[in-house]
Coordinates of C-alpha atoms in Angstrom, one line a residue:
N118 CA 0.0 0.0 0.0
R119 CA 2.9 2.4 0.8
A120 CA 4.5 1.7 -2.6
L121 CA 1.2 2.6 -4.4
A122 CA 0.7 5.7 -2.3
P123 CA 2.7 8.1 -4.5
L124 CA 0.7 7.0 -7.5
L125 CA -2.8 6.7 -6.0
D126 CA -3.1 9.1 -3.1
R127 CA -5.0 12.0 -4.6
E128 CA -7.8 14.3 -3.7
T129 CA -9.8 13.2 -6.8
P130 CA -11.6 10.0 -6.0
Q131 CA -10.8 6.9 -8.1
W132 CA -13.7 4.5 -7.7
L133 CA -13.4 0.7 -8.1
R134 CA -16.1 -1.9 -7.4
A135 CA -15.1 -4.7 -5.1
E136 CA -17.4 -7.6 -5.9
P137 CA -18.6 -9.9 -3.1
Y138 CA -15.9 -12.1 -1.7
R139 CA -16.6 -15.0 0.7
G140 CA -19.6 -13.4 2.2
S141 CA -18.4 -9.8 2.1
P142 CA -20.7 -7.3 0.5
R143 CA -20.2 -5.6 -2.9
M144 CA -18.5 -2.3 -2.2
E145 CA -17.7 0.9 -4.1
L146 CA -14.2 1.9 -2.9
N147 CA -12.2 5.0 -3.5
V148 CA -8.7 3.7 -4.1
S149 CA -7.3 7.2 -3.7
N150 CA -7.9 6.6 0.0
R151 CA -5.3 4.3 1.6
F152 CA -7.8 2.6 3.9
Q153 CA -10.2 1.8 1.2
R154 CA -7.4 0.7 -1.2
K155 CA -6.3 -1.9 1.4
I156 CA -9.9 -3.3 1.4
Y157 CA -10.0 -3.4 -2.4
Y158 CA -6.6 -5.2 -2.7
F159 CA -7.0 -7.5 0.3
P160 CA -10.6 -8.5 0.4
A161 CA -10.1 -11.8 2.2
A162 CA -8.4 -10.2 5.2
Y163 CA -11.0 -7.5 5.6
A164 CA -13.9 -9.9 5.1
R165 CA -12.4 -12.1 7.9
F166 CA -11.8 -9.1 10.1
W167 CA -15.2 -7.4 9.9
L168 CA -17.5 -10.4 9.2
G169 CA -15.8 -12.5 11.7
S170 CA -15.8 -9.9 14.4
P171 CA -17.8 -10.2 17.7
L172 CA -20.1 -7.4 16.6
A173 CA -20.9 -9.2 13.3
E174 CA -21.7 -12.4 15.2
Y175 CA -23.9 -10.4 17.6
L176 CA -25.8 -8.8 14.7
R177 CA -26.3 -12.2 13.1
G178 CA -27.8 -13.5 16.3
R179 CA -30.0 -10.4 16.9
L180 CA -31.2 -9.1 13.6
G181 CA -33.7 -10.7 11.4
P182 CA -36.3 -9.8 8.7
G183 CA -38.2 -6.7 9.6
A184 CA -35.8 -5.4 12.3
A185 CA -34.3 -1.9 12.5
F186 CA -30.6 -1.1 12.8
I187 CA -28.8 2.3 13.3
D188 CA -25.1 2.5 12.4
I189 CA -23.5 5.5 14.0
G190 CA -20.1 6.3 12.5
A191 CA -20.8 3.9 9.6
N192 CA -17.5 4.6 7.8
I193 CA -17.6 2.7 4.5
G194 CA -20.5 0.6 5.6
Y195 CA -19.4 -3.0 6.4
Y196 CA -21.9 -3.2 9.3
T197 CA -24.5 -1.2 7.5
L198 CA -24.4 -3.7 4.6
L199 CA -24.4 -6.7 6.9
A200 CA -27.4 -5.4 8.8
A201 CA -29.2 -4.6 5.5
S202 CA -28.7 -8.2 4.4
L203 CA -30.0 -9.5 7.7
V204 CA -33.1 -7.2 8.1
G205 CA -34.1 -7.6 4.4
P206 CA -36.4 -5.3 2.5
S207 CA -39.0 -5.4 5.2
G208 CA -36.5 -3.9 7.7
A209 CA -34.8 -0.6 8.0
V210 CA -31.2 0.6 8.4
T211 CA -30.1 4.1 9.0
S212 CA -26.5 5.0 8.8
F213 CA -24.7 8.1 9.9
E214 CA -21.3 9.1 8.6
P215 CA -20.0 12.6 8.9
D216 CA -16.9 12.5 6.6
P217 CA -18.1 13.6 3.1
G218 CA -15.5 11.5 1.2
V219 CA -16.2 8.3 3.3
F220 CA -19.9 9.0 3.1
E221 CA -19.8 8.9 -0.7
S222 CA -18.3 5.3 -0.5
L223 CA -21.0 4.3 1.9
Q224 CA -23.8 5.7 -0.3
R225 CA -22.3 4.1 -3.4
S226 CA -22.0 0.7 -1.7
V227 CA -25.6 0.8 -0.5
A228 CA -26.7 1.6 -4.1
A229 CA -24.4 -1.1 -5.6
N230 CA -26.3 -3.7 -3.4
D231 CA -29.7 -2.3 -4.3
Y232 CA -30.6 -1.7 -0.6
A233 CA -33.6 0.6 -0.9
H234 CA -34.3 0.0 2.8
V235 CA -31.1 1.7 3.9
T236 CA -31.0 5.5 4.6
C237 CA -27.6 7.1 4.6
R238 CA -27.1 10.5 6.4
N239 CA -24.0 12.6 5.9
L240 CA -24.2 13.7 9.5
G241 CA -22.4 13.0 12.8
L242 CA -24.2 12.3 16.1
S243 CA -22.9 14.1 19.2
N244 CA -24.2 15.7 22.4
R245 CA -25.2 18.9 20.6
A246 CA -26.0 20.3 17.2
A247 CA -23.0 22.1 15.7
K248 CA -20.5 22.3 12.9
L249 CA -17.3 20.8 14.1
Q250 CA -13.8 20.0 12.7
L251 CA -13.4 16.3 11.9
H252 CA -9.7 15.2 12.0
R253 CA -9.4 12.7 9.2
A254 CA -7.5 9.5 9.8
R255 CA -4.7 8.9 7.4
E256 CA -4.9 5.2 6.9
T257 CA -7.6 3.9 9.2
A258 CA -11.3 4.3 10.1
H259 CA -10.5 6.3 13.2
S260 CA -11.3 9.9 12.3
L261 CA -12.1 12.0 15.4
I262 CA -13.6 15.3 16.4
E263 CA -11.2 16.0 19.2
T264 CA -7.4 15.4 18.7
T265 CA -4.2 17.2 18.2
A266 CA -3.9 18.6 14.6
Q267 CA -0.2 17.9 14.6
D268 CA -0.7 14.2 15.2
P269 CA 0.8 12.4 12.1
E270 CA -2.0 9.8 12.2
F271 CA -4.3 12.5 10.7
R272 CA -4.4 14.0 7.3
G273 CA -6.2 17.3 7.8
T274 CA -9.6 18.3 8.8
V275 CA -13.0 18.9 7.3
E276 CA -16.0 20.7 8.8
V277 CA -18.9 18.4 9.5
E278 CA -22.4 18.8 10.8
V279 CA -23.4 17.0 13.9
T280 CA -26.7 16.7 15.8
T281 CA -28.2 14.7 18.6
M282 CA -30.1 11.5 18.2
D283 CA -33.1 13.1 19.8
A284 CA -33.0 16.1 17.3
Y285 CA -32.6 13.7 14.4
A286 CA -35.5 11.5 15.5
A287 CA -37.8 14.5 15.9
T288 CA -37.2 15.4 12.2
A289 CA -37.1 11.9 10.7

């Protein structure tokens, strides 16, 4: 991944579709992003990591047709897509992702799987409604609102909108 970084790390998205692999969902990934590029080039490792996680096992045991699921900080949507497959068209999934670039991948992946029962919101959830600076993680899924801007783990900031779950529910 580091060898490809000088060629592929760009501000302009480069979209590639990762087809389902051993139970993993179809995903639209921006290979200009290091984290998403890793998932595209190493699908088996990421499918084992996410789909074999304790949370994935928990969701499989709890969600069924007609259920509802809320994914807060959905990132690229692994758990959103898993939940969507478990609840089926009679269920509902709502996913919140504040980072606009990551949100686009989430939205594209939901569309690629024809999940009309999934609602994606480019919005963060917090303890108040505000516009805040999101510190974007360089290579992982760990972007944060509060951090030190000089931390080398982050690649800059983007202003994002956040609200409370109560305020969102009142308007939904």
